CSV table of C-alpha atoms and ligand atoms in Angstrom, one decimal:
chain,number,residue,atom,x,y,z
A,1,MET,CA,28.5,18.7,16.9
A,2,SER,CA,25.5,20.6,15.4
A,3,HIS,CA,22.1,19.9,17.3
A,4,HIS,CA,20.6,18.8,13.8
A,5,ALA,CA,23.0,16.3,13.8
A,6,LEU,CA,21.6,14.6,17.0
A,7,THR,CA,19.9,11.2,16.9
A,8,ILE,CA,16.6,10.9,19.0
A,9,HIS,CA,18.2,9.2,22.3
A,10,GLN,CA,21.4,11.8,21.9
A,11,ALA,CA,18.7,14.7,21.7
A,12,GLN,CA,16.6,13.1,24.6
A,13,GLU,CA,20.0,13.4,26.8
A,14,LYS,CA,20.6,16.7,25.8
A,15,LEU,CA,16.9,17.9,26.3
A,16,ARG,CA,16.5,16.3,29.5
A,17,ALA,CA,20.2,17.8,31.2
A,18,ARG,CA,18.8,21.4,29.4
A,19,GLU,CA,22.0,21.4,27.3
A,20,VAL,CA,19.5,22.5,24.5
A,21,SER,CA,16.4,23.5,24.5
A,22,ALA,CA,13.5,21.9,22.4
A,23,VAL,CA,13.2,25.2,20.4
A,24,GLU,CA,16.7,25.5,20.0
A,25,LEU,CA,16.9,22.0,18.5
A,26,SER,CA,13.8,22.7,16.2
A,27,GLN,CA,15.4,25.8,15.0
A,28,SER,CA,18.5,24.0,13.9
A,29,VAL,CA,16.8,21.6,12.3
A,30,LEU,CA,14.8,24.2,10.4
A,31,ASN,CA,17.9,26.3,9.3
A,32,ARG,CA,19.3,22.8,8.3
A,33,ILE,CA,16.6,22.2,5.9
A,34,GLN,CA,16.4,25.7,5.0
A,35,ALA,CA,20.3,25.6,3.9
A,36,THR,CA,20.1,22.1,2.0
A,37,ASP,CA,17.1,21.5,0.5
A,38,GLY,CA,17.0,23.6,-2.3
A,39,ARG,CA,19.4,20.8,-3.6
A,40,LEU,CA,17.4,18.0,-2.2
A,41,HIS,CA,14.0,18.6,-2.3
A,42,SER,CA,13.1,16.1,0.7
A,43,TYR,CA,10.4,18.2,2.0
A,44,LEU,CA,6.9,18.9,0.2
A,45,THR,CA,5.5,21.2,3.5
A,46,VAL,CA,7.8,22.7,6.2
A,47,CYS,CA,5.7,23.3,9.4
A,48,ALA,CA,8.4,26.1,10.6
A,49,GLU,CA,5.3,28.1,12.8
A,50,GLU,CA,3.7,24.8,14.3
A,51,ALA,CA,6.8,23.2,14.8
A,52,LEU,CA,8.3,26.1,16.9
A,53,ALA,CA,5.0,26.2,18.9
A,54,GLN,CA,5.0,22.5,19.8
A,55,ALA,CA,8.7,22.9,20.3
A,56,GLU,CA,7.9,25.4,23.0
A,57,ALA,CA,5.4,23.6,24.8
A,58,ALA,CA,7.7,20.5,24.9
A,59,ASP,CA,10.1,22.9,26.6
A,60,ARG,CA,7.4,23.6,29.3
A,61,THR,CA,7.3,19.8,29.9
A,62,LEU,CA,10.7,19.6,30.4
A,63,SER,CA,11.3,22.4,32.9
A,64,ASN,CA,8.4,21.1,35.1
A,65,GLY,CA,10.4,18.8,36.6
A,66,ALA,CA,8.6,15.4,35.7
A,67,ILE,CA,9.7,12.7,33.7
A,68,PRO,CA,9.3,13.9,30.0
A,69,PRO,CA,7.3,11.8,27.5
A,70,PRO,CA,9.8,9.5,25.4
A,71,LEU,CA,9.9,12.2,22.3
A,72,CYS,CA,9.4,15.2,23.9
A,73,GLY,CA,10.6,18.1,21.8
A,74,ILE,CA,12.1,15.6,19.1
A,75,PRO,CA,11.5,17.0,15.5
A,76,ILE,CA,10.2,14.3,13.5
A,77,ALA,CA,9.1,14.3,9.5
A,78,LEU,CA,6.1,12.4,8.1
A,79,LYS,CA,6.0,10.6,4.8
A,80,ASP,CA,3.1,13.0,2.8
A,81,VAL,CA,0.8,9.8,2.9
A,82,ILE,CA,0.4,10.1,6.4
A,83,LEU,CA,-2.2,12.6,7.7
A,84,ALA,CA,-1.5,15.3,10.3
A,85,GLN,CA,-4.3,17.5,11.6
A,86,GLY,CA,-4.6,20.7,9.9
A,87,VAL,CA,-1.3,20.0,7.7
A,88,ARG,CA,-1.4,19.7,3.9
A,89,SER,CA,-1.2,16.1,3.0
A,90,THR,CA,-0.4,15.6,-0.9
A,91,ALA,CA,0.7,12.1,-1.1
A,92,GLY,CA,3.0,13.4,-3.7
A,93,SER,CA,-0.2,13.8,-6.4
A,94,LYS,CA,-1.2,16.5,-7.7
A,95,ILE,CA,-4.6,15.6,-7.4
A,96,LEU,CA,-4.4,16.2,-3.5
A,97,GLU,CA,-2.1,19.3,-4.2
A,98,ARG,CA,-4.2,21.3,-1.8
A,99,PHE,CA,-6.0,18.9,0.5
A,100,ILE,CA,-5.6,19.8,4.2
A,101,SER,CA,-6.3,16.9,6.7
A,102,PRO,CA,-9.1,17.8,9.1
A,103,TYR,CA,-7.6,14.7,11.5
A,104,ASP,CA,-4.3,13.0,12.8
A,105,ALA,CA,-3.7,9.5,11.5
A,106,THR,CA,-3.1,7.2,14.5
A,107,VAL,CA,0.6,7.4,14.1
A,108,THR,CA,0.5,11.2,14.5
A,109,GLN,CA,-1.4,11.1,17.1
A,110,ARG,CA,0.9,8.6,18.9
A,111,LEU,CA,4.0,10.9,18.0
A,112,LYS,CA,2.4,13.8,19.5
A,113,GLU,CA,1.3,12.3,22.8
A,114,ALA,CA,4.5,11.4,22.8
A,115,GLY,CA,5.8,14.7,22.7
A,116,ALA,CA,7.2,14.9,19.1
A,117,VAL,CA,7.5,17.9,17.2
A,118,ILE,CA,6.1,17.4,13.7
A,119,ILE,CA,8.9,19.5,11.7
A,120,GLY,CA,7.0,18.6,8.1
A,121,LYS,CA,5.9,16.4,5.6
A,122,VAL,CA,8.6,14.8,3.2
A,123,ASN,CA,8.5,14.3,-0.1
A,124,CYS,CA,7.4,10.4,-1.9
A,125,ASP,CA,6.6,8.8,-5.1
A,126,GLU,CA,3.1,9.5,-6.3
A,127,PHE,CA,0.8,7.5,-3.7
A,128,ALA,CA,3.8,5.6,-2.6
A,129,MET,CA,3.6,3.9,-6.0
A,130,GLY,CA,7.8,3.8,-7.1
A,131,SER,CA,11.2,3.2,-6.2
A,132,SER,CA,13.3,6.2,-7.1
A,133,ASN,CA,10.9,9.0,-5.9
A,134,GLU,CA,11.0,10.4,-9.5
A,135,ASN,CA,7.5,9.9,-9.2
A,136,SER,CA,6.3,12.4,-7.1
A,137,ALA,CA,4.1,15.3,-8.7
A,138,PHE,CA,6.1,18.0,-7.5
A,139,ALA,CA,9.9,17.4,-7.5
A,140,PRO,CA,12.0,14.4,-7.4
A,141,CYS,CA,13.8,14.0,-4.1
A,142,ARG,CA,17.5,13.7,-4.6
A,143,ASN,CA,20.4,11.2,-3.0
A,144,PRO,CA,22.3,13.5,-0.2
A,145,TRP,CA,25.5,11.1,-1.3
A,146,ASP,CA,25.2,12.0,-4.8
A,147,THR,CA,22.6,14.4,-5.8
A,148,ASP,CA,22.5,12.9,-9.2
A,149,ARG,CA,21.2,9.9,-8.0
A,150,VAL,CA,17.8,9.0,-6.3
A,151,PRO,CA,17.2,8.5,-2.8
A,152,GLY,CA,15.5,5.4,-3.7
A,153,GLY,CA,11.5,5.3,-3.3
A,154,SER,CA,8.6,5.5,-2.6
A,155,SER,CA,9.8,6.9,0.7
A,156,GLY,CA,12.5,9.1,-0.6
A,157,GLY,CA,12.4,12.1,1.3
A,158,SER,CA,12.0,10.1,4.4
A,159,ALA,CA,15.1,8.5,3.9
A,160,ALA,CA,17.0,11.5,2.6
A,161,SER,CA,15.8,14.2,5.3
A,162,VAL,CA,17.2,11.8,7.9
A,163,ALA,CA,20.4,10.9,6.0
A,164,ALA,CA,21.0,14.9,5.7
A,165,ASP,CA,20.2,15.7,9.4
A,166,GLN,CA,17.3,17.6,8.3
A,167,ALA,CA,14.9,15.6,10.9
A,168,CYS,CA,16.2,13.3,13.9
A,169,ALA,CA,14.0,10.6,12.7
A,170,SER,CA,10.8,10.3,10.2
A,171,LEU,CA,8.2,8.0,9.2
A,172,GLY,CA,7.6,6.3,6.0
A,173,THR,CA,5.5,3.4,4.3
A,174,ASP,CA,6.6,0.5,3.1
A,175,THR,CA,4.1,-1.7,0.8
A,176,GLY,CA,7.0,-3.6,-1.4
A,177,GLY,CA,10.3,-2.0,0.0
A,178,SER,CA,9.3,1.8,-0.1
A,179,ILE,CA,11.4,2.2,3.5
A,180,ARG,CA,13.9,-0.4,3.2
A,181,LEU,CA,14.9,0.4,-0.1
A,182,PRO,CA,15.7,4.5,0.6
A,183,ALA,CA,17.4,3.6,4.1
A,184,ALA,CA,19.8,1.3,2.0
A,185,PHE,CA,19.9,3.7,-1.1
A,186,CYS,CA,20.6,6.9,1.9
A,187,GLY,CA,22.5,4.9,4.8
A,188,ILE,CA,20.2,4.7,7.6
A,189,VAL,CA,18.2,2.4,9.2
A,190,GLY,CA,14.9,1.9,8.2
A,191,LEU,CA,12.1,-0.5,9.6
A,192,LYS,CA,8.7,-2.4,7.9
A,193,PRO,CA,7.1,-4.0,10.6
A,194,THR,CA,4.8,-7.1,10.7
A,195,TYR,CA,1.6,-6.3,8.8
A,196,GLY,CA,-1.0,-5.6,11.4
A,197,ARG,CA,1.9,-4.1,14.1
A,198,VAL,CA,1.3,-0.4,13.5
A,199,SER,CA,-2.3,1.4,12.7
A,200,ARG,CA,-2.9,2.2,9.0
A,201,PHE,CA,-5.5,4.9,10.1
A,202,GLY,CA,-5.3,8.0,8.6
A,203,VAL,CA,-2.4,7.1,5.9
A,204,VAL,CA,-3.4,7.2,2.5
A,205,ALA,CA,-4.1,3.9,1.4
A,206,TYR,CA,-1.7,2.5,-2.0
A,207,ALA,CA,-2.6,-1.4,-1.4
A,208,SER,CA,-4.1,-2.4,1.8
A,209,SER,CA,-3.2,-6.0,2.5
A,210,LEU,CA,0.7,-4.8,1.9
A,211,ASP,CA,1.1,-1.2,3.4
A,212,GLN,CA,2.6,-0.6,6.7
A,213,VAL,CA,4.2,2.5,8.4
A,214,GLY,CA,7.8,2.5,9.9
A,215,PRO,CA,10.4,4.1,11.3
A,216,CYS,CA,13.5,5.5,9.5
A,217,THR,CA,16.3,6.6,11.6
A,218,LYS,CA,20.0,7.5,12.3
A,219,ASP,CA,20.8,4.2,13.9
A,220,VAL,CA,19.1,0.8,15.6
A,221,ARG,CA,18.5,2.4,19.1
A,222,ASP,CA,16.5,5.2,17.6
A,223,CYS,CA,14.2,2.6,15.5
A,224,ALA,CA,13.5,0.5,18.4
A,225,LEU,CA,12.8,3.7,20.3
A,226,LEU,CA,10.4,5.0,17.3
A,227,LEU,CA,8.9,1.7,17.0
A,228,GLU,CA,7.8,1.3,20.7
A,229,VAL,CA,5.6,4.5,20.4
A,230,ILE,CA,4.3,3.8,16.9
A,231,ALA,CA,3.3,0.1,17.6
A,232,GLY,CA,0.3,-1.3,18.9
A,233,TYR,CA,-3.4,-2.2,18.7
A,234,ASP,CA,-6.0,0.4,17.0
A,235,SER,CA,-9.5,-0.2,16.8
A,236,ARG,CA,-9.9,2.1,13.7
A,237,ASP,CA,-8.0,-0.2,11.7
A,238,SER,CA,-9.4,-3.7,10.9
A,239,THR,CA,-6.4,-5.1,10.3
A,240,SER,CA,-4.5,-4.2,13.1
A,241,VAL,CA,-3.3,-7.0,15.6
A,242,ASN,CA,-4.1,-7.0,19.3
A,243,ARG,CA,-1.4,-8.1,21.1
A,244,PRO,CA,1.0,-6.3,23.3
A,245,THR,CA,4.3,-4.1,22.2
A,246,PRO,CA,7.5,-5.4,23.7
A,247,SER,CA,9.9,-2.8,25.0
A,248,TYR,CA,12.3,-2.8,21.8
A,249,THR,CA,15.0,-1.0,23.7
A,250,THR,CA,15.0,-2.9,26.8
A,251,HIS,CA,16.4,-5.8,25.4
A,252,LEU,CA,18.3,-4.4,22.6
A,253,GLU,CA,21.6,-5.1,23.8
A,254,ARG,CA,20.8,-8.6,23.8
A,255,GLY,CA,23.5,-9.6,21.4
A,256,VAL,CA,23.2,-12.7,18.7
A,257,SER,CA,24.8,-15.7,20.4
A,258,GLY,CA,23.1,-19.3,19.4
A,259,LEU,CA,20.9,-17.3,17.0
A,260,ARG,CA,20.1,-18.9,13.4
A,261,ILE,CA,20.8,-16.8,10.7
A,262,GLY,CA,19.3,-18.1,7.1
A,263,ILE,CA,20.8,-17.0,4.5
A,264,PRO,CA,18.8,-17.7,1.1
A,265,GLN,CA,20.6,-18.7,-2.2
A,266,GLU,CA,18.0,-17.2,-4.3
A,267,TYR,CA,18.9,-13.5,-3.1
A,268,PHE,CA,22.3,-13.6,-4.2
A,269,ILE,CA,21.8,-13.2,-7.9
A,270,GLU,CA,23.7,-12.9,-11.3
A,271,GLY,CA,23.9,-9.1,-12.4
A,272,MET,CA,24.3,-7.9,-8.6
A,273,GLN,CA,26.7,-5.1,-8.1
A,274,PRO,CA,29.6,-7.2,-6.7
A,275,GLU,CA,30.6,-4.7,-3.8
A,276,VAL,CA,27.0,-5.2,-2.5
A,277,GLU,CA,27.5,-8.6,-2.5
A,278,THR,CA,30.9,-8.4,-0.8
A,279,ALA,CA,29.7,-6.0,1.9
A,280,VAL,CA,26.7,-8.4,2.6
A,281,ARG,CA,28.6,-11.3,2.7
A,282,ASP,CA,31.0,-9.6,5.1
A,283,ALA,CA,28.1,-8.6,7.4
A,284,MET,CA,27.0,-12.1,7.6
A,285,ALA,CA,30.6,-13.4,8.5
A,286,HIS,CA,30.6,-10.5,11.4
A,287,LEU,CA,27.1,-11.7,12.8
A,288,GLN,CA,28.9,-15.5,12.9
A,289,ALA,CA,31.8,-13.8,14.6
A,290,LEU,CA,29.5,-12.7,17.5
A,291,GLY,CA,27.9,-16.0,17.8
A,292,ALA,CA,25.4,-16.5,15.4
A,293,GLU,CA,24.9,-19.4,13.2
A,294,ALA,CA,24.8,-19.2,9.4
A,295,VAL,CA,22.1,-21.8,7.9
A,296,PRO,CA,21.8,-22.2,4.0
A,297,ILE,CA,18.4,-21.8,3.5
A,298,SER,CA,15.7,-21.8,0.5
A,299,LEU,CA,12.9,-19.7,-0.7
A,300,PRO,CA,12.0,-21.4,-3.9
A,301,HIS,CA,9.2,-19.0,-4.9
A,302,THR,CA,11.2,-15.8,-4.9
A,303,GLU,CA,11.4,-15.5,-8.7
A,304,TYR,CA,7.5,-14.9,-8.7
A,305,ALA,CA,7.5,-12.4,-6.0
A,306,VAL,CA,7.7,-9.2,-8.5
A,307,ALA,CA,5.2,-10.7,-10.7
A,308,SER,CA,2.6,-11.5,-7.8
A,309,TYR,CA,2.9,-8.3,-6.2
A,310,TYR,CA,2.7,-5.8,-9.2
A,311,ILE,CA,-0.7,-7.6,-9.9
A,312,ILE,CA,-2.2,-7.5,-6.2
A,313,ALA,CA,-0.5,-4.1,-5.8
A,314,MET,CA,-2.2,-2.7,-8.8
A,315,ALA,CA,-5.4,-4.3,-8.6
A,316,GLU,CA,-5.9,-2.9,-4.8
A,317,ALA,CA,-4.4,0.5,-5.9
A,318,SER,CA,-7.3,0.9,-8.7
A,319,SER,CA,-10.1,0.2,-6.1
A,320,ASN,CA,-8.2,2.3,-3.5
A,321,LEU,CA,-7.8,5.6,-5.9
A,322,ALA,CA,-11.6,5.4,-7.2
A,323,ARG,CA,-12.2,7.6,-4.4
A,324,TYR,CA,-10.3,10.6,-6.2
A,325,ASP,CA,-13.4,11.8,-8.0
A,326,GLY,CA,-13.5,15.4,-7.8
A,327,VAL,CA,-16.0,15.6,-5.7
A,328,ARG,CA,-14.8,14.7,-1.9
A,329,TYR,CA,-11.1,15.8,-2.2
A,330,GLY,CA,-8.6,17.8,-3.4
A,331,TYR,CA,-8.2,18.2,-7.2
A,332,ARG,CA,-11.5,19.3,-9.6
A,333,ALA,CA,-11.2,19.7,-13.0
A,334,ALA,CA,-13.3,23.2,-13.9
A,335,GLU,CA,-15.4,23.8,-16.9
A,336,VAL,CA,-16.8,20.4,-17.4
A,337,GLU,CA,-20.3,19.7,-18.5
A,338,ASP,CA,-21.6,16.7,-16.5
A,339,LEU,CA,-20.3,14.3,-13.7
A,340,GLY,CA,-19.0,11.8,-16.2
A,341,GLU,CA,-16.7,14.6,-17.4
A,342,LEU,CA,-16.1,15.6,-13.8
A,343,TYR,CA,-15.0,12.2,-13.1
A,344,GLN,CA,-12.9,11.6,-16.1
A,345,THR,CA,-11.1,15.1,-16.3
A,346,THR,CA,-10.3,15.5,-13.0
A,347,ARG,CA,-8.7,12.0,-12.9
A,348,ALA,CA,-6.8,12.3,-16.3
A,349,GLN,CA,-5.4,15.9,-15.2
A,350,GLY,CA,-4.8,15.0,-11.5
A,351,PHE,CA,-3.2,11.4,-11.7
A,352,GLY,CA,0.5,11.4,-13.0
A,353,SER,CA,1.6,8.6,-15.7
A,354,GLU,CA,2.6,5.4,-13.6
A,355,VAL,CA,-0.6,6.0,-11.2
A,356,LYS,CA,-2.5,5.7,-14.4
A,357,ARG,CA,-0.9,2.8,-15.5
A,358,ARG,CA,-1.5,1.2,-12.2
A,359,ILE,CA,-5.4,1.8,-12.5
A,360,ALA,CA,-5.7,0.4,-16.1
A,361,LEU,CA,-3.6,-2.5,-15.2
A,362,GLY,CA,-5.2,-3.0,-11.9
A,363,THR,CA,-8.2,-2.6,-13.4
A,364,TYR,CA,-7.3,-5.3,-16.3
A,365,VAL,CA,-6.4,-7.9,-14.0
A,366,LEU,CA,-9.5,-7.4,-12.1
A,367,SER,CA,-11.6,-7.7,-14.9
A,368,ALA,CA,-14.4,-10.7,-15.8
A,369,GLY,CA,-12.3,-12.9,-17.6
A,370,TYR,CA,-9.2,-12.3,-16.1
A,371,TYR,CA,-9.6,-12.6,-12.6
A,372,ASP,CA,-8.8,-16.4,-12.2
A,373,ALA,CA,-6.1,-16.2,-14.5
A,374,TYR,CA,-4.0,-13.0,-12.9
A,375,TYR,CA,-5.5,-11.6,-9.5
A,376,VAL,CA,-6.5,-15.2,-8.0
A,377,LYS,CA,-3.5,-16.9,-9.5
A,378,ALA,CA,-1.0,-13.9,-7.9
A,379,GLN,CA,-3.2,-14.8,-4.2
A,380,LYS,CA,-2.1,-18.2,-4.7
A,381,VAL,CA,1.6,-17.4,-5.4
A,382,ARG,CA,1.3,-15.1,-2.6
A,383,THR,CA,0.2,-18.0,0.0
A,384,LEU,CA,3.4,-20.0,-1.3
A,385,ILE,CA,5.9,-17.5,-0.8
A,386,ARG,CA,4.6,-17.2,2.7
A,387,GLN,CA,4.7,-20.7,3.4
A,388,ASP,CA,8.4,-20.6,2.1
A,389,PHE,CA,9.2,-18.2,4.5
A,390,LEU,CA,7.0,-19.9,7.7
A,391,ASP,CA,9.2,-23.6,6.4
A,392,ALA,CA,12.3,-21.6,6.4
A,393,PHE,CA,11.8,-20.2,10.0
A,394,GLU,CA,11.9,-23.6,11.4
A,395,ALA,CA,15.7,-23.8,10.7
A,396,CYS,CA,16.4,-20.4,11.3
A,397,ASP,CA,15.5,-17.4,13.7
A,398,ILE,CA,16.0,-14.7,11.2
A,399,ILE,CA,17.3,-14.2,7.5
A,400,ALA,CA,19.8,-11.8,6.3
A,401,THR,CA,20.0,-10.5,2.6
A,402,PRO,CA,20.8,-7.7,0.5
A,403,VAL,CA,18.3,-4.8,0.2
A,404,ALA,CA,18.7,-4.3,-3.3
A,405,PRO,CA,21.0,-6.0,-6.0
A,406,THR,CA,22.8,-2.5,-6.5
A,407,THR,CA,23.0,0.9,-4.8
A,408,ALA,CA,21.5,3.9,-5.7
A,409,PHE,CA,20.9,4.9,-9.5
A,410,ARG,CA,21.2,8.0,-11.5
A,411,LEU,CA,17.9,9.8,-12.0
A,412,GLY,CA,16.1,9.3,-15.4
A,413,GLU,CA,18.3,5.9,-15.7
A,414,LYS,CA,15.1,3.7,-15.1
A,415,LEU,CA,12.5,5.7,-16.0
A,416,ALA,CA,11.9,4.5,-19.7
A,417,ALA,CA,11.6,1.0,-18.9
A,418,PRO,CA,9.2,0.7,-15.4
A,419,LEU,CA,10.2,-3.0,-15.6
A,420,THR,CA,13.7,-2.1,-14.8
A,421,MET,CA,12.0,0.2,-12.2
A,422,TYR,CA,10.0,-2.8,-10.6
A,423,LEU,CA,13.4,-4.9,-10.4
A,424,SER,CA,14.8,-2.9,-7.9
A,425,ASP,CA,12.3,-4.3,-5.5
A,426,ILE,CA,13.2,-8.2,-6.0
A,427,PHE,CA,14.4,-8.7,-2.6
A,428,THR,CA,12.1,-6.2,-0.8
A,429,ILE,CA,8.8,-7.5,-2.3
A,430,ALA,CA,8.1,-10.7,-1.2
A,431,VAL,CA,8.6,-9.8,2.5
A,432,ASN,CA,5.3,-7.9,2.4
A,433,LEU,CA,3.5,-10.7,0.2
A,434,ALA,CA,4.5,-12.7,3.6
A,435,GLY,CA,3.2,-10.1,5.9
A,436,LEU,CA,6.6,-10.4,8.1
A,437,PRO,CA,8.7,-7.5,9.3
A,438,GLY,CA,12.4,-6.4,7.5
A,439,LEU,CA,14.8,-4.2,8.5
A,440,SER,CA,17.5,-2.6,6.6
A,441,VAL,CA,20.9,-1.5,8.5
A,442,PRO,CA,24.0,0.1,6.5
A,443,CYS,CA,26.8,-2.0,6.0
A,444,GLY,CA,29.4,-0.4,3.9
A,445,PHE,CA,29.9,1.7,0.9
A,446,ASP,CA,30.5,1.2,-3.0
A,447,HIS,CA,33.4,2.7,-4.9
A,448,HIS,CA,31.1,5.8,-5.6
A,449,GLY,CA,30.9,6.6,-1.7
A,450,LEU,CA,27.4,5.1,-2.1
A,451,PRO,CA,25.9,3.4,1.0
A,452,ILE,CA,24.9,-0.5,0.8
A,453,GLY,CA,22.0,-2.2,2.9
A,454,LEU,CA,22.1,-5.4,4.6
A,455,GLN,CA,18.2,-6.5,5.1
A,456,LEU,CA,17.2,-8.8,8.0
A,457,LEU,CA,14.0,-10.6,7.8
A,458,GLY,CA,12.0,-12.0,10.9
A,459,ARG,CA,9.1,-14.2,11.9
A,460,PRO,CA,5.5,-12.6,12.3
A,461,PHE,CA,6.0,-10.2,15.1
A,462,ASP,CA,9.6,-10.6,16.4
A,463,GLU,CA,10.7,-7.0,15.1
A,464,GLU,CA,12.7,-7.6,18.4
A,465,ALA,CA,15.2,-10.2,16.7
A,466,LEU,CA,16.0,-7.9,13.8
A,467,LEU,CA,16.5,-5.2,15.9
A,468,GLN,CA,19.0,-6.9,18.4
A,469,ALA,CA,20.9,-8.4,15.4
A,470,ALA,CA,21.0,-5.2,13.8
A,471,TYR,CA,22.4,-3.6,16.9
A,472,ALA,CA,25.0,-6.1,17.5
A,473,TYR,CA,26.2,-5.4,13.8
A,474,GLU,CA,26.0,-1.6,14.1
A,475,GLN,CA,27.8,-1.3,17.4
A,476,ASP,CA,31.2,-2.6,16.0
A,477,HIS,CA,30.9,-0.7,12.8
A,478,ASP,CA,31.1,3.2,12.3
A,479,TRP,CA,29.1,3.7,9.2
A,480,ARG,CA,26.9,5.6,10.5
A,481,THR,CA,29.2,8.3,11.8
A,482,ARG,CA,30.0,9.1,8.3
A,483,LYS,CA,27.7,11.9,6.9
A,484,PRO,CA,26.8,12.8,3.1
A,485,PRO,CA,29.3,15.6,1.6
A,486,LEU,CA,26.5,18.2,1.5
B,501,LIG,N1,8.1,0.1,-5.6
B,501,LIG,C1,7.1,-0.3,-5.2
B,501,LIG,C2,6.0,0.0,-6.2
B,501,LIG,O1,6.2,0.9,-6.6
B,501,LIG,C3,6.8,-0.5,-3.8
B,501,LIG,C4,6.1,0.7,-3.4
B,501,LIG,C5,6.1,0.9,-2.0
B,501,LIG,O2,6.6,0.1,-0.7
B,501,LIG,N2,5.0,1.8,-1.7
B,501,LIG,O3,4.9,-0.7,-5.8
């Protein structure tokens, strides 16, 4: 097996046994990027020089005999909304095209402290707004399983790079499904942690009450490993929650015996691709065969999730994006007469059309006269949705659903009608409104050879149960051994 195909835990073993050096591993990943990224566009910035220097440092640590830090010498990619000191961070937007971050996000700092090699910054929808990666201001990222199809969004580059062995693992962000949807479309594991589990400090804000950073990995063990490194309290993020981080890898093999798995009737809808439903139901049956108990549950306010999410997310986005004014960061319009014109022209030229649509809608739902009718109402619905989940968790320990109603769609297919694009998020969005953890794990392929994802949802701060169930399922299947035909 080529080095670039290694998972984190496989690479850890080989590095520690000195069967491969950190420099060889990073070089192999860089070669892979060079060979494949012309077709995929996963990367917006490749940090070749810095990565090799970090790998050299890792080799010195590995050879000094002491136990190395957990990610020592492991190449990891960052979604381009996550800041890394001295590296360009565009957030997929022209307005930040030349923005070099003066500091590290907390998650980046934790990766570095764990010895990781930051291999580059990966593609995403502009400011993480989208479900297909087609809203990237630079180039759409493509699905490694079929380059005419989207990788899902907004963390499309995070998922595609891992599926295509252009990184051992990556970090993405998930505001309304942006880790889980691309993970499902690209056939990898993706986890959105509980809101407050992982620091948002140094992550370009989209909708601050929903955003979470999470791992995109080749298997469940890697997901547990990476979460262990990035999770934990951070005084620089006021919404970070101060509670201990469990050792997710230690109890990974606990199994599902006696686990009650809730199956919500509202998540199997008309118009769903039949192969997706079959694969997800087969996965549930498999978990039952392993000793779990299936419990039918109901999440009655599910049908209002997409509408209330898009009101809340756009409202928060309109406020968060006010800071891009041509004065402090990135792009600045030339030849303007006064300050008002500077703001207007910078924003008109710097933002793409989806971002503008969201600023306009977000401003509208927050404006006097509409605030109560839209924003306040959406917040009330949000409370009902969270309560639905908390009620359901009286009867079950985790919930299993599809990640999306279909497998990856074609580029351009949903661009003309934003609403059809928003509906790709129908099964992922409620989780963000409720602040719960959600995981996507591969559970099969359709007749085009496109991956299908199983979604597992948990109680607040119970990522452990999701990882254990996903691990038990994954061990009995070989989906992860299939590789895209690149
Ligand atoms: N597709 C959703 C949106 O566009 C979710 C994006 C995300 O999770 N960042 O808002």
